[in-house]
Structure formats: structure tokens, C-alpha cells
Amino acid sequence: DTEVTQTPKHLVMGMTNKKSLKCEQHMGHRAMYWYKQKAKKPPELMFVYSYEKLSINESVPSRFSPECPNSSLLNLHLHALQPEDSALYLCASSQDTGRVRSGANVLTFGAGSRLTVL
Amino acid sequence: GEDVEQSLFLSVREGDSSVINCTYTDSSSTYLYWYKQEPGAGLQLLTYIFSNMDMKQDQRLTVLLNKKDKHLSLRIADTQTGDSAIYFCAEWGSQGNLIFGKGTKLSVKP
């Protein structure tokens, strides 16, 4: 299995809703990532988990709450979002984080969850 | 700080070669990557090159690396309409995150 699977593919939510995005990989990767991508822009890093521990939080507002229940799963809990949070949310995984400079350490992306906040 | 720069647009005719260029700043990068993103989709790894190589060829794709000038290029031979997408070059930053260029939108005209 060489895939990163994200659900749901599309999500529409109101500003008072609570929802979650889910991500799963079975490649034995120890690093998992959440990125946010707005139209016509590169992905922006939000969070990095390494060995199930949060290692990077790029000053993301607390209305986004990541969770890594085990080495294969990564969730992003959403609460009280704003319309400007509408974007494509991409999950990715790699053998290790980029701090470990051995091997190609390819970052594999999921297809993304398209979020619309009304 | 670490930065990756790309030109934003490239337009070619079907059957021509496309060359997408990228410059990066971190001279300690061991691998450099090219990703492709089609509309509404995630990022797909196209190819990568190890920093001690000058060139890597993979079917229609050729990657050239000039480490002295910190310049990376991706050549697509016999470009097809299915190659229309945004292409990102990327390198690992010192904080352990992958740093992307702004992306080059390739348009292929029939």
C-alpha cells in the first residue's frame, strides 16, 4: 500500500460546526503532516507529527486541533472556523521528517479534503 | 532564510519540450523534488534527484541540477495536453519541513 487516504473529499460546514478531517497511511511512515492550500498557491505547512508526537506547529489558530491516535492515523479537528479557512487540506507522510537527512525521504500526499466554511 | 523560487507560468505547444526552472537557497539539501498537481487534486511526486548527481532521466522527464548555482530544472519531452498542471519544486528545510516553490503553471496548447 503506497497511498495516503483522506476523508472526506469534500466538506461544507457552518462557522459554529465541529467536524474532523481524517488521514490514514499504511506505509510504515513515522512522520505525518497537515498542509493547507489556497487556490493558485503552494501548500502551507500547518503541523508535523514525528513518531506520534507533535514536532512542528506553524502558529496555527487553535480552532484547528490535530491529533495522532497512532502511527497510521492523523486527524484534524475543526471548530468555529471562519470563511477564510476554506481551502484544500492536504495530508502527507514520509519515512521520517526532513531533519533526518538520509535517503530520499519522499513526502507522499493524499488527494486532499476540500473544505468550504459558510 | 530558506527559499525556493520558480517562474509562475509556461505555455508550450503539444509535442514541444517544456523546461521548468527552479532556484533554491539551502546548499546542504541532499535531495530535491518535483511534484505535479492537477486541478482539484493532491500533489503527485514526479521525480527527485540526489545532490551529488548532475542529471537524472526518467522516460520523458529529465532533471538537471547545477549545485554551484543552486539551479534545478525539469524538462518534459514531447509535452502532451495531459501534462497541463502546476509543477512545484521542493527541498527539505532545516526545521524538518518540505519547502515548496510557488509553482509553475504549465499550459499545453494543442
Tab-separated table of C-alpha atoms in Angstrom:
chain	number	residue	atom	x	y	z
A	1	ASP	CA	0.000	0.000	0.000
A	2	THR	CA	1.688	3.210	-1.177
A	3	GLU	CA	-1.184	5.617	-0.601
A	4	VAL	CA	-2.298	8.285	1.791
A	5	THR	CA	-6.083	8.218	2.137
A	6	GLN	CA	-8.039	11.294	3.189
A	7	THR	CA	-11.708	11.555	4.129
A	8	PRO	CA	-13.988	13.243	3.425
A	9	LYS	CA	-13.125	14.501	-0.070
A	10	HIS	CA	-15.475	17.451	0.342
A	11	LEU	CA	-16.817	19.105	3.480
A	12	VAL	CA	-19.153	22.061	3.880
A	13	MET	CA	-19.592	23.415	7.385
A	14	GLY	CA	-21.008	26.399	9.165
A	15	MET	CA	-18.966	28.606	11.463
A	16	THR	CA	-20.478	27.008	14.575
A	17	ASN	CA	-19.989	23.388	13.490
A	18	LYS	CA	-17.441	20.884	14.759
A	19	LYS	CA	-16.072	18.469	12.181
A	20	SER	CA	-12.952	16.380	11.602
A	21	LEU	CA	-10.724	15.529	8.671
A	22	LYS	CA	-9.111	12.096	8.673
A	23	CYS	CA	-5.939	10.748	7.138
A	24	GLU	CA	-4.539	7.219	7.022
A	25	GLN	CA	-1.343	5.616	5.701
A	26	HIS	CA	-0.028	2.066	5.930
A	27	MET	CA	3.467	2.610	4.561
A	28	GLY	CA	5.107	2.498	7.998
A	29	HIS	CA	5.954	6.191	7.737
A	30	ARG	CA	6.819	7.832	11.050
A	31	ALA	CA	6.197	11.453	10.039
A	32	MET	CA	2.765	12.825	9.130
A	33	TYR	CA	1.798	16.316	8.047
A	34	TRP	CA	-1.138	18.642	7.564
A	35	TYR	CA	-0.905	21.301	4.865
A	36	LYS	CA	-3.395	23.991	3.867
A	37	GLN	CA	-3.554	25.058	0.233
A	38	LYS	CA	-5.431	28.055	-1.146
A	39	ALA	CA	-6.160	28.354	-4.862
A	40	LYS	CA	-3.107	29.015	-7.051
A	41	LYS	CA	-0.737	28.914	-4.057
A	42	PRO	CA	1.768	26.336	-2.830
A	43	PRO	CA	0.848	24.181	0.173
A	44	GLU	CA	1.445	25.870	3.545
A	45	LEU	CA	2.617	23.670	6.387
A	46	MET	CA	0.332	23.548	9.431
A	47	PHE	CA	1.513	20.673	11.620
A	48	VAL	CA	4.117	17.900	11.656
A	49	TYR	CA	3.921	14.760	13.764
A	50	SER	CA	7.020	12.668	14.251
A	51	TYR	CA	6.669	9.270	15.975
A	52	GLU	CA	3.126	10.286	17.014
A	53	LYS	CA	4.322	13.437	18.773
A	54	LEU	CA	3.663	16.966	17.550
A	55	SER	CA	7.010	18.334	16.384
A	56	ILE	CA	6.029	21.437	14.389
A	57	ASN	CA	3.051	23.759	14.831
A	58	GLU	CA	3.323	26.644	12.386
A	59	SER	CA	1.431	29.084	14.641
A	60	VAL	CA	-1.892	27.673	13.533
A	61	PRO	CA	-5.013	29.118	15.249
A	62	SER	CA	-6.464	26.927	17.992
A	63	ARG	CA	-9.670	26.411	16.006
A	64	PHE	CA	-7.579	23.745	14.206
A	65	SER	CA	-6.645	20.892	16.519
A	66	PRO	CA	-4.503	17.996	15.257
A	67	GLU	CA	-4.496	14.524	16.737
A	68	CYS	CA	-2.357	11.492	16.005
A	69	PRO	CA	-4.089	8.459	17.624
A	70	ASN	CA	-1.480	6.011	16.271
A	71	SER	CA	1.310	5.816	13.742
A	72	SER	CA	-1.096	5.249	10.827
A	73	LEU	CA	-3.756	7.854	11.572
A	74	LEU	CA	-3.841	11.627	11.656
A	75	ASN	CA	-6.905	13.738	12.347
A	76	LEU	CA	-7.587	17.444	12.109
A	77	HIS	CA	-10.426	18.627	14.332
A	78	LEU	CA	-12.189	21.777	13.173
A	79	HIS	CA	-14.245	24.094	15.386
A	80	ALA	CA	-15.560	27.630	14.955
A	81	LEU	CA	-13.878	28.095	11.601
A	82	GLN	CA	-14.034	31.261	9.527
A	83	PRO	CA	-14.908	31.568	5.821
A	84	GLU	CA	-11.237	32.386	5.097
A	85	ASP	CA	-10.354	28.887	6.329
A	86	SER	CA	-11.977	27.486	3.184
A	87	ALA	CA	-9.187	25.677	1.340
A	88	LEU	CA	-7.839	22.300	0.247
A	89	TYR	CA	-6.393	20.475	3.257
A	90	LEU	CA	-3.672	18.034	2.352
A	91	CYS	CA	-2.305	15.248	4.495
A	92	ALA	CA	1.111	13.772	3.758
A	93	SER	CA	3.534	11.269	5.215
A	94	SER	CA	7.211	10.430	4.917
A	95	GLN	CA	9.606	7.859	6.322
A	96	ASP	CA	10.951	10.489	8.688
A	97	THR	CA	10.946	14.268	8.986
A	98	GLY	CA	13.364	16.309	6.917
A	99	ARG	CA	15.623	16.727	9.961
A	100	VAL	CA	16.866	13.214	9.196
A	101	ARG	CA	18.917	13.663	6.053
A	102	SER	CA	19.363	10.085	4.971
A	103	GLY	CA	17.674	8.525	1.977
A	104	ALA	CA	15.266	10.189	-0.407
A	105	ASN	CA	12.603	10.566	2.321
A	106	VAL	CA	9.847	11.214	-0.183
A	107	LEU	CA	6.752	13.078	1.007
A	108	THR	CA	3.612	11.265	-0.192
A	109	PHE	CA	0.407	13.294	-0.358
A	110	GLY	CA	-3.217	12.342	-0.114
A	111	ALA	CA	-5.784	13.667	-2.598
A	112	GLY	CA	-6.949	16.295	-0.119
A	113	SER	CA	-10.153	17.349	1.605
A	114	ARG	CA	-11.846	20.364	0.035
A	115	LEU	CA	-13.303	22.429	2.915
A	116	THR	CA	-15.895	25.175	2.483
A	117	VAL	CA	-16.862	27.259	5.510
A	118	LEU	CA	-20.118	29.153	5.148
B	1	GLY	CA	16.127	32.197	5.176
B	2	GLU	CA	15.369	29.143	3.097
B	3	ASP	CA	13.584	29.869	-0.145
B	4	VAL	CA	12.665	28.170	-3.402
B	5	GLU	CA	11.907	30.308	-6.474
B	6	GLN	CA	10.132	29.371	-9.709
B	7	SER	CA	8.693	31.241	-12.657
B	8	LEU	CA	4.900	31.239	-12.452
B	9	PHE	CA	3.766	30.398	-15.990
B	10	LEU	CA	4.905	28.415	-19.023
B	11	SER	CA	2.977	27.861	-22.239
B	12	VAL	CA	4.055	25.363	-24.898
B	13	ARG	CA	2.587	23.606	-27.921
B	14	GLU	CA	1.788	19.907	-27.857
B	15	GLY	CA	4.835	17.902	-28.928
B	16	ASP	CA	7.350	20.560	-27.895
B	17	SER	CA	9.689	20.237	-24.924
B	18	SER	CA	8.908	22.116	-21.715
B	19	VAL	CA	11.590	23.354	-19.344
B	20	ILE	CA	10.604	24.453	-15.849
B	21	ASN	CA	13.281	26.168	-13.771
B	22	CYS	CA	13.811	26.488	-10.043
B	23	THR	CA	16.411	28.055	-7.762
B	24	TYR	CA	16.923	27.133	-4.124
B	25	THR	CA	18.948	28.507	-1.245
B	26	ASP	CA	19.887	25.639	1.084
B	27	SER	CA	23.215	24.323	-0.158
B	28	SER	CA	23.037	21.420	2.303
B	29	SER	CA	19.973	19.948	0.555
B	30	THR	CA	20.625	16.290	-0.148
B	31	TYR	CA	17.553	15.687	-2.325
B	32	LEU	CA	15.459	17.988	-4.478
B	33	TYR	CA	11.993	17.094	-5.672
B	34	TRP	CA	9.488	17.840	-8.409
B	35	TYR	CA	5.771	17.489	-7.724
B	36	LYS	CA	2.844	17.794	-10.145
B	37	GLN	CA	-0.621	18.995	-9.153
B	38	GLU	CA	-3.578	18.653	-11.481
B	39	PRO	CA	-6.678	20.808	-10.833
B	40	GLY	CA	-8.535	19.782	-7.675
B	41	ALA	CA	-6.044	17.020	-6.852
B	42	GLY	CA	-3.273	16.433	-4.337
B	43	LEU	CA	0.423	16.645	-5.130
B	44	GLN	CA	1.966	13.753	-7.018
B	45	LEU	CA	5.693	13.109	-6.806
B	46	LEU	CA	7.160	13.187	-10.309
B	47	THR	CA	10.825	12.650	-9.649
B	48	TYR	CA	13.686	13.614	-7.365
B	49	ILE	CA	17.437	13.972	-7.677
B	50	PHE	CA	20.248	13.376	-5.214
B	51	SER	CA	22.524	16.362	-4.785
B	52	ASN	CA	25.658	14.549	-5.962
B	53	MET	CA	24.065	13.961	-9.385
B	54	ASP	CA	24.028	16.401	-12.292
B	55	MET	CA	21.262	14.755	-14.242
B	56	LYS	CA	18.545	12.170	-13.878
B	57	GLN	CA	16.416	10.820	-16.715
B	58	ASP	CA	13.117	9.006	-16.288
B	59	GLN	CA	11.229	8.361	-19.547
B	60	ARG	CA	10.080	11.794	-20.816
B	61	LEU	CA	11.433	13.607	-17.751
B	62	THR	CA	14.987	14.944	-17.397
B	63	VAL	CA	16.138	16.697	-14.246
B	64	LEU	CA	19.270	18.843	-14.374
B	65	LEU	CA	20.993	20.067	-11.217
B	66	ASN	CA	23.614	22.811	-11.096
B	67	LYS	CA	24.688	22.723	-7.480
B	68	LYS	CA	27.128	25.614	-7.836
B	69	ASP	CA	24.340	27.942	-8.997
B	70	LYS	CA	21.662	26.188	-6.888
B	71	HIS	CA	19.580	25.761	-10.016
B	72	LEU	CA	17.263	22.863	-10.777
B	73	SER	CA	15.324	22.273	-13.973
B	74	LEU	CA	12.705	19.812	-15.166
B	75	ARG	CA	12.482	19.064	-18.867
B	76	ILE	CA	9.418	17.293	-20.231
B	77	ALA	CA	9.971	15.890	-23.721
B	78	ASP	CA	7.083	15.608	-26.226
B	79	THR	CA	4.733	17.558	-23.945
B	80	GLN	CA	1.130	16.374	-24.046
B	81	THR	CA	-2.125	18.075	-23.027
B	82	GLY	CA	-2.231	15.704	-20.055
B	83	ASP	CA	0.942	17.382	-18.768
B	84	SER	CA	-1.009	20.608	-18.154
B	85	ALA	CA	-0.737	21.147	-14.396
B	86	ILE	CA	1.134	23.105	-11.751
B	87	TYR	CA	4.676	21.901	-11.090
B	88	PHE	CA	6.346	22.537	-7.729
B	89	CYS	CA	9.992	22.107	-6.897
B	90	ALA	CA	10.811	21.451	-3.254
B	91	GLU	CA	13.629	20.903	-0.784
B	92	TRP	CA	13.741	19.939	2.875
B	93	GLY	CA	14.221	22.899	5.191
B	94	SER	CA	16.343	22.886	8.337
B	95	GLN	CA	13.235	22.668	10.549
B	96	GLY	CA	12.221	19.339	9.033
B	97	ASN	CA	9.502	20.657	6.724
B	98	LEU	CA	9.392	20.473	2.922
B	99	ILE	CA	9.713	23.931	1.372
B	100	PHE	CA	7.873	24.459	-1.909
B	101	GLY	CA	8.355	26.975	-4.654
B	102	LYS	CA	5.282	28.978	-5.707
B	103	GLY	CA	4.623	26.563	-8.557
B	104	THR	CA	4.833	26.892	-12.330
B	105	LYS	CA	1.565	26.554	-14.229
B	106	LEU	CA	2.222	24.669	-17.447
B	107	SER	CA	-0.334	25.179	-20.222
B	108	VAL	CA	-0.112	22.905	-23.248
B	109	LYS	CA	-1.832	24.113	-26.403
B	110	PRO	CA	-2.997	21.547	-28.996
